[in-house]
Amino acid sequence: MLHTLSGRLALLLFCTLAAAVAGYGVLTFRGSQAHLDEANQKLNRDLAHYLVETNKLARGDEVNRRALSKLFANLMSVNPNIEIYLLDQDGTILTYSAAEERVKRRAVELAPVREYLAGGSMFPLMGDDPRDLSRQKVFSAAPIPLQGKPEAFLYVVLGGEEYDSIADMLAESRLLRTRLFAVVLAGALLIAWFALFWSITSRLRRLNSRVEQFRRSALVTPASDGASIRAGGDDIDQLDATFAQMSQRIAQQVEDLKQTDQRRRELIANVSHDLRTPLTALHGYLETLLMKGSELSLEQQREYLETAARSSLRLSKLVAELFELAKLESRAAPLELEAFSLGDLMQDVAEEFALVAEQNGVRLRTRIDGNLEPVSGDIEMIERVLQNLLQNAINHTRAGGEVTLDVAQGPQTIAVSVTDTGCGIPQEDLPYIFDRFYKARNNSVQNAQGAGLGLTIAKRILDLHGASINAKSVINEGTTFDFSLPTTAFKRDAPDPTSSSVAVVA
């Protein structure tokens, strides 16, 4: 039981309450005894004086021994609760109302007696008990005036030996009953408290069970309960809700780590494949030139060298794209925002790719609205986006096809779209076209080249600008990519890139 929180709490409360009750009992007993002594002394304050006066204990210059003996006999038979002693001026006991062997003291301290007779003292005022060397009791005292001699004192102990004997018997009986009652009450309270704490801590046990289940699931199965704090919830409810949220967050992070690791493996595999292809071609042609250079004609040698150069160029381009993407994802390339004309930039990029389009037999068209408002962005990065989109469109459009570049003025943005009449992208592939090295399954165009990073880089750049890129495609009809940038009159801060989105329209 003590290994559980409820058991420990019940035991702690029980011990605390038991100590408090014991302390209260001791204080109450002592306080009640002091109260009884005070009441007894005040009620009998003038008892000794009354006895001296009514019994004529003073007879000239000596004590009336006969009257004193008669007083001893009468009071001990009528009221055995009191004990009477005759003291001289030094406190020496001259005579008393008891057997000689029962009196242990031969003298009592007179300082309390004189203080009592002076009046004004705080009660209870304790004096020596002649029958006990270690005990003091309340008393009443009065002087016995003697002619020509120092005065004597009548010393009356209130609550004598008989009183103590009876009081001790009653106290022992009462103590036994009190102890028995205390044991029964303590047992009942302990059981009740344990049941109460067991009920209170049941939520903690359930929470502990959920934490253990979450641990055993390798942190992949989040807690399904306690996701919200109910009205008026206490600390346990808040802890429960916090754990539920935390477990969901941890499970999501574990899943993200798994997906990241999977993407890393795929990236390594794709990079290895895309690097191996141009490297193999480059190595093969160079090795052929080294081994059979003397046997080849000048025309063959030139052809081999041109092929090797193209493989080298392709390899260099892939490495450059990987480096560029790494910089974008690590934010090592900060945005240099400025105002520029998106229409002029599109026109420059179209002229740059005009020859490439002509060589591939693709017609290149531009439709740019006049009086376009300037946009805010990094001009070099936006130029890279346009280049990648245009290169992708040309690569996936067969000879005789057409690529159209549109730049249109919107209410607060400039809209850009790149449309081709190529083979199109299957609907099931559209959500993945911006992933690294992803290639659609119908990518059968002969002149389609590249490592699959162009669209990824374009999306990442637009993410940094707080813009989203959309893609829609129809098989054998073509594909359109579009995005918008805010004008300088409606400039907005770019959000966190992780919050960007890609819209896919069928």
mmCIF file of C-alpha atoms in Angstrom, residues 50-399:
data_model
loop_
_atom_site.group_PDB
_atom_site.id
_atom_site.type_symbol
_atom_site.label_atom_id
_atom_site.label_comp_id
_atom_site.label_asym_id
_atom_site.label_seq_id
_atom_site.Cartn_x
_atom_site.Cartn_y
_atom_site.Cartn_z
ATOM 1 C CA TYR A 50 -11.738 30.847 58.129
ATOM 2 C CA LEU A 51 -10.366 27.800 59.925
ATOM 3 C CA VAL A 52 -8.020 29.927 62.027
ATOM 4 C CA GLU A 53 -10.802 32.304 63.050
ATOM 5 C CA THR A 54 -13.608 29.856 63.683
ATOM 6 C CA ASN A 55 -11.529 27.317 65.560
ATOM 7 C CA LYS A 56 -9.616 29.871 67.702
ATOM 8 C CA LEU A 57 -6.246 28.316 66.902
ATOM 9 C CA ALA A 58 -4.340 31.223 68.517
ATOM 10 C CA ARG A 59 -4.346 31.199 72.340
ATOM 11 C CA GLY A 60 -2.171 33.928 73.740
ATOM 12 C CA ASP A 61 1.417 33.278 72.842
ATOM 13 C CA GLU A 62 0.910 29.675 71.731
ATOM 14 C CA VAL A 63 -1.107 27.556 69.300
ATOM 15 C CA ASN A 64 -4.241 25.927 70.675
ATOM 16 C CA ARG A 65 -3.153 22.309 70.171
ATOM 17 C CA ARG A 66 -6.451 20.879 71.346
ATOM 18 C CA ALA A 67 -8.464 22.966 68.893
ATOM 19 C CA LEU A 68 -5.986 22.081 66.153
ATOM 20 C CA SER A 69 -6.281 18.331 66.831
ATOM 21 C CA LYS A 70 -10.060 18.598 66.800
ATOM 22 C CA LEU A 71 -9.852 20.485 63.493
ATOM 23 C CA PHE A 72 -7.642 17.749 62.005
ATOM 24 C CA ALA A 73 -10.098 15.064 62.997
ATOM 25 C CA ASN A 74 -13.202 16.892 61.796
ATOM 26 C CA LEU A 75 -11.853 17.965 58.397
ATOM 27 C CA MET A 76 -10.225 14.642 57.543
ATOM 28 C CA SER A 77 -13.492 12.867 58.176
ATOM 29 C CA VAL A 78 -15.694 15.462 56.513
ATOM 30 C CA ASN A 79 -13.402 16.457 53.643
ATOM 31 C CA PRO A 80 -10.481 14.053 53.064
ATOM 32 C CA ASN A 81 -9.675 16.074 49.930
ATOM 33 C CA ILE A 82 -7.593 18.499 51.986
ATOM 34 C CA GLU A 83 -4.485 18.154 54.140
ATOM 35 C CA ILE A 84 -3.653 20.567 57.011
ATOM 36 C CA TYR A 85 -0.177 21.446 58.269
ATOM 37 C CA LEU A 86 1.067 23.821 60.973
ATOM 38 C CA LEU A 87 4.215 25.737 59.980
ATOM 39 C CA ASP A 88 6.521 27.931 62.002
ATOM 40 C CA GLN A 89 7.977 31.211 60.804
ATOM 41 C CA ASP A 90 10.702 29.327 58.835
ATOM 42 C CA GLY A 91 8.368 26.898 57.077
ATOM 43 C CA THR A 92 9.212 23.950 59.311
ATOM 44 C CA ILE A 93 6.292 21.565 59.705
ATOM 45 C CA LEU A 94 5.318 21.460 63.375
ATOM 46 C CA THR A 95 2.298 19.185 63.185
ATOM 47 C CA TYR A 96 0.018 17.678 60.550
ATOM 48 C CA SER A 97 -3.101 15.625 59.961
ATOM 49 C CA ALA A 98 -1.476 12.392 58.779
ATOM 50 C CA ALA A 99 0.677 9.481 59.879
ATOM 51 C CA GLU A 100 4.299 10.428 60.357
ATOM 52 C CA GLU A 101 5.672 7.988 57.728
ATOM 53 C CA ARG A 102 3.517 9.557 55.016
ATOM 54 C CA VAL A 103 5.024 13.033 55.306
ATOM 55 C CA LYS A 104 8.260 13.233 53.280
ATOM 56 C CA ARG A 105 9.164 16.872 53.833
ATOM 57 C CA ARG A 106 10.161 18.467 57.131
ATOM 58 C CA ALA A 107 9.713 21.998 55.812
ATOM 59 C CA VAL A 108 8.069 23.820 52.921
ATOM 60 C CA GLU A 109 9.206 26.831 50.983
ATOM 61 C CA LEU A 110 7.555 29.945 52.440
ATOM 62 C CA ALA A 111 8.049 32.203 49.393
ATOM 63 C CA PRO A 112 4.804 31.000 47.704
ATOM 64 C CA VAL A 113 3.010 31.272 51.057
ATOM 65 C CA ARG A 114 4.090 34.862 51.616
ATOM 66 C CA GLU A 115 3.191 35.700 47.980
ATOM 67 C CA TYR A 116 -0.227 34.114 48.525
ATOM 68 C CA LEU A 117 -0.810 36.130 51.714
ATOM 69 C CA ALA A 118 0.376 39.351 50.036
ATOM 70 C CA GLY A 119 -2.419 39.019 47.467
ATOM 71 C CA GLY A 120 -2.421 40.118 43.844
ATOM 72 C CA SER A 121 -0.676 36.947 42.620
ATOM 73 C CA MET A 122 -1.712 35.000 39.536
ATOM 74 C CA PHE A 123 -3.578 31.767 40.233
ATOM 75 C CA PRO A 124 -2.943 28.923 40.302
ATOM 76 C CA LEU A 125 -0.092 29.486 42.759
ATOM 77 C CA MET A 126 1.718 26.249 43.538
ATOM 78 C CA GLY A 127 3.354 25.314 46.852
ATOM 79 C CA ASP A 128 5.347 22.333 48.110
ATOM 80 C CA ASP A 129 3.486 19.076 48.774
ATOM 81 C CA PRO A 130 4.769 17.705 52.101
ATOM 82 C CA ARG A 131 3.854 14.156 51.052
ATOM 83 C CA ASP A 132 5.838 14.236 47.783
ATOM 84 C CA LEU A 133 9.352 15.587 47.341
ATOM 85 C CA SER A 134 8.848 16.287 43.618
ATOM 86 C CA ARG A 135 5.295 17.598 43.450
ATOM 87 C CA GLN A 136 3.692 20.950 44.023
ATOM 88 C CA LYS A 137 0.005 21.628 44.631
ATOM 89 C CA VAL A 138 -2.408 24.487 45.076
ATOM 90 C CA PHE A 139 -2.942 25.534 48.652
ATOM 91 C CA SER A 140 -4.644 27.939 51.041
ATOM 92 C CA ALA A 141 -2.721 29.604 53.874
ATOM 93 C CA ALA A 142 -3.345 31.941 56.792
ATOM 94 C CA PRO A 143 -1.154 33.323 59.580
ATOM 95 C CA ILE A 144 -1.819 32.378 63.229
ATOM 96 C CA PRO A 145 -1.014 35.515 65.275
ATOM 97 C CA LEU A 146 0.745 34.714 68.584
ATOM 98 C CA GLN A 147 1.403 37.250 71.325
ATOM 99 C CA GLY A 148 5.091 37.946 71.931
ATOM 100 C CA LYS A 149 6.252 35.258 69.452
ATOM 101 C CA PRO A 150 6.812 35.085 65.692
ATOM 102 C CA GLU A 151 3.647 34.087 63.924
ATOM 103 C CA ALA A 152 2.872 30.577 62.729
ATOM 104 C CA PHE A 153 1.013 29.527 59.567
ATOM 105 C CA LEU A 154 -1.863 27.195 58.831
ATOM 106 C CA TYR A 155 -0.977 25.505 55.499
ATOM 107 C CA VAL A 156 -3.883 23.729 53.763
ATOM 108 C CA VAL A 157 -3.085 21.550 50.710
ATOM 109 C CA LEU A 158 -6.094 21.501 48.343
ATOM 110 C CA GLY A 159 -6.371 18.119 46.686
ATOM 111 C CA GLY A 160 -4.444 15.848 48.930
ATOM 112 C CA GLU A 161 -3.189 12.302 48.640
ATOM 113 C CA GLU A 162 -6.668 10.774 48.744
ATOM 114 C CA TYR A 163 -7.751 13.101 45.973
ATOM 115 C CA ASP A 164 -4.723 12.119 43.876
ATOM 116 C CA SER A 165 -5.427 8.421 44.359
ATOM 117 C CA ILE A 166 -9.022 8.700 43.206
ATOM 118 C CA ALA A 167 -8.085 11.076 40.364
ATOM 119 C CA ASP A 168 -5.370 8.684 39.148
ATOM 120 C CA MET A 169 -7.808 5.763 39.106
ATOM 121 C CA LEU A 170 -10.356 7.746 37.151
ATOM 122 C CA ALA A 171 -7.701 9.077 34.785
ATOM 123 C CA GLU A 172 -6.377 5.579 34.117
ATOM 124 C CA SER A 173 -9.853 4.286 33.336
ATOM 125 C CA ARG A 174 -10.613 7.302 31.170
ATOM 126 C CA LEU A 175 -7.248 6.945 29.411
ATOM 127 C CA LEU A 176 -7.950 3.300 28.601
ATOM 128 C CA ARG A 177 -11.323 4.165 27.096
ATOM 129 C CA THR A 178 -9.788 7.087 25.223
ATOM 130 C CA ARG A 179 -7.030 4.905 23.795
ATOM 131 C CA LEU A 180 -9.508 2.267 22.665
ATOM 132 C CA PHE A 181 -11.690 4.911 21.042
ATOM 133 C CA ALA A 182 -8.632 6.506 19.423
ATOM 134 C CA VAL A 183 -7.496 3.168 17.952
ATOM 135 C CA VAL A 184 -10.946 2.447 16.498
ATOM 136 C CA LEU A 185 -11.306 5.989 15.189
ATOM 137 C CA ALA A 186 -7.791 5.969 13.727
ATOM 138 C CA GLY A 187 -8.446 2.693 11.913
ATOM 139 C CA ALA A 188 -11.724 3.959 10.504
ATOM 140 C CA LEU A 189 -10.169 7.256 9.440
ATOM 141 C CA LEU A 190 -7.201 5.497 7.846
ATOM 142 C CA ILE A 191 -9.507 3.280 5.804
ATOM 143 C CA ALA A 192 -11.699 6.244 4.842
ATOM 144 C CA TRP A 193 -8.731 8.402 3.899
ATOM 145 C CA PHE A 194 -7.160 5.620 1.881
ATOM 146 C CA ALA A 195 -10.416 5.114 -0.023
ATOM 147 C CA LEU A 196 -10.704 8.866 -0.580
ATOM 148 C CA PHE A 197 -7.144 9.239 -1.814
ATOM 149 C CA TRP A 198 -7.518 6.120 -3.941
ATOM 150 C CA SER A 199 -10.478 7.779 -5.628
ATOM 151 C CA ILE A 200 -8.671 11.117 -6.017
ATOM 152 C CA THR A 201 -5.514 9.542 -7.451
ATOM 153 C CA SER A 202 -7.377 7.229 -9.824
ATOM 154 C CA ARG A 203 -6.950 9.833 -12.578
ATOM 155 C CA LEU A 204 -3.222 9.883 -11.928
ATOM 156 C CA ARG A 205 -3.109 6.103 -12.261
ATOM 157 C CA ARG A 206 -4.993 6.279 -15.542
ATOM 158 C CA LEU A 207 -2.628 8.981 -16.760
ATOM 159 C CA ASN A 208 0.355 6.881 -15.691
ATOM 160 C CA SER A 209 -1.090 3.935 -17.609
ATOM 161 C CA ARG A 210 -1.476 6.074 -20.731
ATOM 162 C CA VAL A 211 2.099 7.333 -20.392
ATOM 163 C CA GLU A 212 3.323 3.745 -20.090
ATOM 164 C CA GLN A 213 1.301 2.691 -23.145
ATOM 165 C CA PHE A 214 2.749 5.606 -25.090
ATOM 166 C CA ARG A 215 6.260 4.548 -24.067
ATOM 167 C CA ARG A 216 5.645 0.928 -25.063
ATOM 168 C CA SER A 217 4.345 2.048 -28.455
ATOM 169 C CA ALA A 218 7.825 3.497 -29.193
ATOM 170 C CA LEU A 219 6.299 7.013 -29.073
ATOM 171 C CA VAL A 220 4.236 6.481 -32.216
ATOM 172 C CA THR A 221 0.702 6.033 -30.821
ATOM 173 C CA PRO A 222 -0.470 9.307 -29.243
ATOM 174 C CA ALA A 223 -2.896 9.484 -26.358
ATOM 175 C CA SER A 224 -6.431 9.863 -27.675
ATOM 176 C CA ASP A 225 -8.075 11.164 -24.490
ATOM 177 C CA GLY A 226 -7.657 14.344 -22.483
ATOM 178 C CA ALA A 227 -6.982 16.553 -25.477
ATOM 179 C CA SER A 228 -8.788 19.454 -23.877
ATOM 180 C CA ILE A 229 -9.149 20.797 -20.355
ATOM 181 C CA ARG A 230 -12.724 20.604 -19.099
ATOM 182 C CA ALA A 231 -14.235 23.647 -17.430
ATOM 183 C CA GLY A 232 -12.986 24.002 -13.877
ATOM 184 C CA GLY A 233 -10.343 21.333 -14.400
ATOM 185 C CA ASP A 234 -7.702 20.978 -11.723
ATOM 186 C CA ASP A 235 -3.947 20.367 -12.005
ATOM 187 C CA ILE A 236 -4.453 16.707 -12.904
ATOM 188 C CA ASP A 237 -6.801 17.663 -15.761
ATOM 189 C CA GLN A 238 -4.246 20.167 -17.030
ATOM 190 C CA LEU A 239 -1.485 17.572 -16.783
ATOM 191 C CA ASP A 240 -3.659 15.082 -18.645
ATOM 192 C CA ALA A 241 -4.418 17.563 -21.420
ATOM 193 C CA THR A 242 -0.781 18.639 -21.655
ATOM 194 C CA PHE A 243 0.357 15.032 -21.961
ATOM 195 C CA ALA A 244 -2.222 14.346 -24.669
ATOM 196 C CA GLN A 245 -1.035 17.339 -26.680
ATOM 197 C CA MET A 246 2.598 16.482 -26.042
ATOM 198 C CA SER A 247 2.149 12.840 -27.060
ATOM 199 C CA GLN A 248 0.434 13.880 -30.286
ATOM 200 C CA ARG A 249 3.243 16.318 -31.001
ATOM 201 C CA ILE A 250 5.921 13.729 -30.245
ATOM 202 C CA ALA A 251 4.170 11.090 -32.344
ATOM 203 C CA GLN A 252 3.913 13.571 -35.222
ATOM 204 C CA GLN A 253 7.587 14.455 -34.870
ATOM 205 C CA VAL A 254 8.547 10.775 -34.841
ATOM 206 C CA GLU A 255 6.478 10.264 -37.983
ATOM 207 C CA ASP A 256 8.083 13.330 -39.565
ATOM 208 C CA LEU A 257 11.518 11.964 -38.696
ATOM 209 C CA LYS A 258 10.631 8.658 -40.320
ATOM 210 C CA GLN A 259 9.408 10.422 -43.438
ATOM 211 C CA THR A 260 12.477 12.649 -43.458
ATOM 212 C CA ASP A 261 14.706 9.603 -43.162
ATOM 213 C CA GLN A 262 12.785 7.919 -45.961
ATOM 214 C CA ARG A 263 13.131 11.012 -48.144
ATOM 215 C CA ARG A 264 16.827 11.142 -47.292
ATOM 216 C CA ARG A 265 17.255 7.552 -48.429
ATOM 217 C CA GLU A 266 15.326 8.272 -51.601
ATOM 218 C CA LEU A 267 17.373 11.423 -52.151
ATOM 219 C CA ILE A 268 20.631 9.512 -51.796
ATOM 220 C CA ALA A 269 19.364 6.853 -54.178
ATOM 221 C CA ASN A 270 18.173 9.446 -56.713
ATOM 222 C CA VAL A 271 21.324 11.529 -56.437
ATOM 223 C CA SER A 272 23.430 8.411 -56.859
ATOM 224 C CA HIS A 273 21.459 7.441 -59.941
ATOM 225 C CA ASP A 274 21.495 10.903 -61.505
ATOM 226 C CA LEU A 275 25.183 11.362 -60.793
ATOM 227 C CA ARG A 276 26.086 7.888 -61.966
ATOM 228 C CA THR A 277 24.477 8.298 -65.399
ATOM 229 C CA PRO A 278 26.552 11.278 -66.629
ATOM 230 C CA LEU A 279 29.623 10.014 -64.804
ATOM 231 C CA THR A 280 29.348 6.612 -66.484
ATOM 232 C CA ALA A 281 28.937 8.215 -69.907
ATOM 233 C CA LEU A 282 31.793 10.628 -69.279
ATOM 234 C CA HIS A 283 34.071 7.865 -68.027
ATOM 235 C CA GLY A 284 33.125 5.529 -70.880
ATOM 236 C CA TYR A 285 33.862 7.986 -73.691
ATOM 237 C CA LEU A 286 37.084 9.228 -72.116
ATOM 238 C CA GLU A 287 38.253 5.645 -71.560
ATOM 239 C CA THR A 288 37.425 4.801 -75.172
ATOM 240 C CA LEU A 289 39.470 7.787 -76.367
ATOM 241 C CA LEU A 290 42.415 6.683 -74.220
ATOM 242 C CA MET A 291 42.304 3.069 -75.334
ATOM 243 C CA LYS A 292 41.366 3.473 -79.011
ATOM 244 C CA GLY A 293 42.287 7.055 -79.748
ATOM 245 C CA SER A 294 44.723 6.110 -82.513
ATOM 246 C CA GLU A 295 42.160 3.857 -84.162
ATOM 247 C CA LEU A 296 39.399 6.482 -84.267
ATOM 248 C CA SER A 297 38.950 9.081 -86.950
ATOM 249 C CA LEU A 298 39.032 12.775 -86.095
ATOM 250 C CA GLU A 299 35.281 12.941 -86.578
ATOM 251 C CA GLN A 300 34.710 10.047 -84.131
ATOM 252 C CA GLN A 301 37.106 11.562 -81.628
ATOM 253 C CA ARG A 302 35.251 14.877 -81.827
ATOM 254 C CA GLU A 303 31.897 13.139 -81.397
ATOM 255 C CA TYR A 304 33.158 11.300 -78.312
ATOM 256 C CA LEU A 305 34.556 14.504 -76.825
ATOM 257 C CA GLU A 306 31.305 16.393 -77.435
ATOM 258 C CA THR A 307 29.313 13.598 -75.766
ATOM 259 C CA ALA A 308 31.708 13.620 -72.806
ATOM 260 C CA ALA A 309 31.398 17.412 -72.596
ATOM 261 C CA ARG A 310 27.599 17.176 -72.532
ATOM 262 C CA SER A 311 27.773 14.586 -69.761
ATOM 263 C CA SER A 312 30.168 16.825 -67.851
ATOM 264 C CA LEU A 313 27.836 19.803 -68.332
ATOM 265 C CA ARG A 314 24.862 17.781 -67.151
ATOM 266 C CA LEU A 315 26.820 16.643 -64.096
ATOM 267 C CA SER A 316 27.890 20.206 -63.344
ATOM 268 C CA LYS A 317 24.303 21.409 -63.656
ATOM 269 C CA LEU A 318 23.057 18.701 -61.280
ATOM 270 C CA VAL A 319 25.677 19.568 -58.669
ATOM 271 C CA ALA A 320 24.828 23.277 -59.003
ATOM 272 C CA GLU A 321 21.114 22.547 -58.530
ATOM 273 C CA LEU A 322 21.784 20.416 -55.472
ATOM 274 C CA PHE A 323 23.940 23.164 -53.979
ATOM 275 C CA GLU A 324 21.291 25.785 -54.746
ATOM 276 C CA LEU A 325 18.512 23.697 -53.192
ATOM 277 C CA ALA A 326 20.620 23.055 -50.091
ATOM 278 C CA LYS A 327 21.180 26.796 -49.663
ATOM 279 C CA LEU A 328 17.481 27.520 -50.056
ATOM 280 C CA GLU A 329 16.430 24.880 -47.535
ATOM 281 C CA SER A 330 19.020 26.001 -44.980
ATOM 282 C CA ARG A 331 18.077 29.676 -45.566
ATOM 283 C CA ALA A 332 21.726 30.406 -46.232
ATOM 284 C CA ALA A 333 20.607 32.608 -49.132
ATOM 285 C CA PRO A 334 18.674 35.570 -47.637
ATOM 286 C CA LEU A 335 16.127 37.420 -49.738
ATOM 287 C CA GLU A 336 17.225 40.736 -51.205
ATOM 288 C CA LEU A 337 13.848 42.368 -51.717
ATOM 289 C CA GLU A 338 13.451 45.148 -54.226
ATOM 290 C CA ALA A 339 10.792 46.556 -56.531
ATOM 291 C CA PHE A 340 10.988 45.439 -60.173
ATOM 292 C CA SER A 341 8.823 44.888 -63.231
ATOM 293 C CA LEU A 342 7.737 41.278 -63.532
ATOM 294 C CA GLY A 343 6.701 41.866 -67.164
ATOM 295 C CA ASP A 344 10.187 43.049 -68.163
ATOM 296 C CA LEU A 345 11.761 40.119 -66.329
ATOM 297 C CA MET A 346 9.476 37.642 -68.115
ATOM 298 C CA GLN A 347 10.328 39.218 -71.463
ATOM 299 C CA ASP A 348 14.061 38.849 -70.751
ATOM 300 C CA VAL A 349 13.678 35.181 -69.789
ATOM 301 C CA ALA A 350 11.569 34.497 -72.906
ATOM 302 C CA GLU A 351 14.272 36.001 -75.119
ATOM 303 C CA GLU A 352 16.893 33.929 -73.288
ATOM 304 C CA PHE A 353 15.032 30.683 -74.105
ATOM 305 C CA ALA A 354 13.886 31.634 -77.604
ATOM 306 C CA LEU A 355 16.793 29.815 -79.264
ATOM 307 C CA VAL A 356 16.356 26.717 -77.072
ATOM 308 C CA ALA A 357 12.663 26.575 -77.944
ATOM 309 C CA GLU A 358 13.435 26.964 -81.642
ATOM 310 C CA GLN A 359 15.998 24.148 -81.509
ATOM 311 C CA ASN A 360 13.380 21.892 -79.931
ATOM 312 C CA GLY A 361 10.726 22.864 -82.469
ATOM 313 C CA VAL A 362 8.578 24.542 -79.834
ATOM 314 C CA ARG A 363 6.777 27.811 -80.420
ATOM 315 C CA LEU A 364 7.230 30.333 -77.603
ATOM 316 C CA ARG A 365 4.529 32.963 -76.990
ATOM 317 C CA THR A 366 4.312 35.763 -74.416
ATOM 318 C CA ARG A 367 1.211 37.672 -73.298
ATOM 319 C CA ILE A 368 2.103 40.519 -70.957
ATOM 320 C CA ASP A 369 -0.384 43.172 -69.798
ATOM 321 C CA GLY A 370 0.662 46.760 -70.218
ATOM 322 C CA ASN A 371 1.193 49.200 -67.303
ATOM 323 C CA LEU A 372 1.977 46.470 -64.788
ATOM 324 C CA GLU A 373 2.585 47.606 -61.230
ATOM 325 C CA PRO A 374 6.010 46.715 -59.829
ATOM 326 C CA VAL A 375 6.278 43.748 -57.495
ATOM 327 C CA SER A 376 8.442 43.248 -54.424
ATOM 328 C CA GLY A 377 10.845 40.308 -54.336
ATOM 329 C CA ASP A 378 14.331 39.004 -54.949
ATOM 330 C CA ILE A 379 14.750 39.563 -58.681
ATOM 331 C CA GLU A 380 17.478 36.945 -59.134
ATOM 332 C CA MET A 381 15.439 34.258 -57.357
ATOM 333 C CA ILE A 382 12.249 35.093 -59.266
ATOM 334 C CA GLU A 383 14.250 34.967 -62.492
ATOM 335 C CA ARG A 384 15.393 31.490 -61.448
ATOM 336 C CA VAL A 385 11.757 30.458 -60.945
ATOM 337 C CA LEU A 386 10.799 31.653 -64.433
ATOM 338 C CA GLN A 387 13.809 29.922 -65.977
ATOM 339 C CA ASN A 388 13.028 26.612 -64.293
ATOM 340 C CA LEU A 389 9.337 26.724 -65.253
ATOM 341 C CA LEU A 390 10.126 27.660 -68.845
ATOM 342 C CA GLN A 391 12.876 25.031 -69.134
ATOM 343 C CA ASN A 392 10.507 22.408 -67.720
ATOM 344 C CA ALA A 393 7.754 23.389 -70.184
ATOM 345 C CA ILE A 394 10.089 23.252 -73.212
ATOM 346 C CA ASN A 395 11.584 19.909 -72.120
ATOM 347 C CA HIS A 396 8.134 18.300 -71.865
ATOM 348 C CA THR A 397 6.652 19.695 -75.094
ATOM 349 C CA ARG A 398 7.066 17.743 -78.320
ATOM 350 C CA ALA A 399 8.214 19.383 -81.530
#
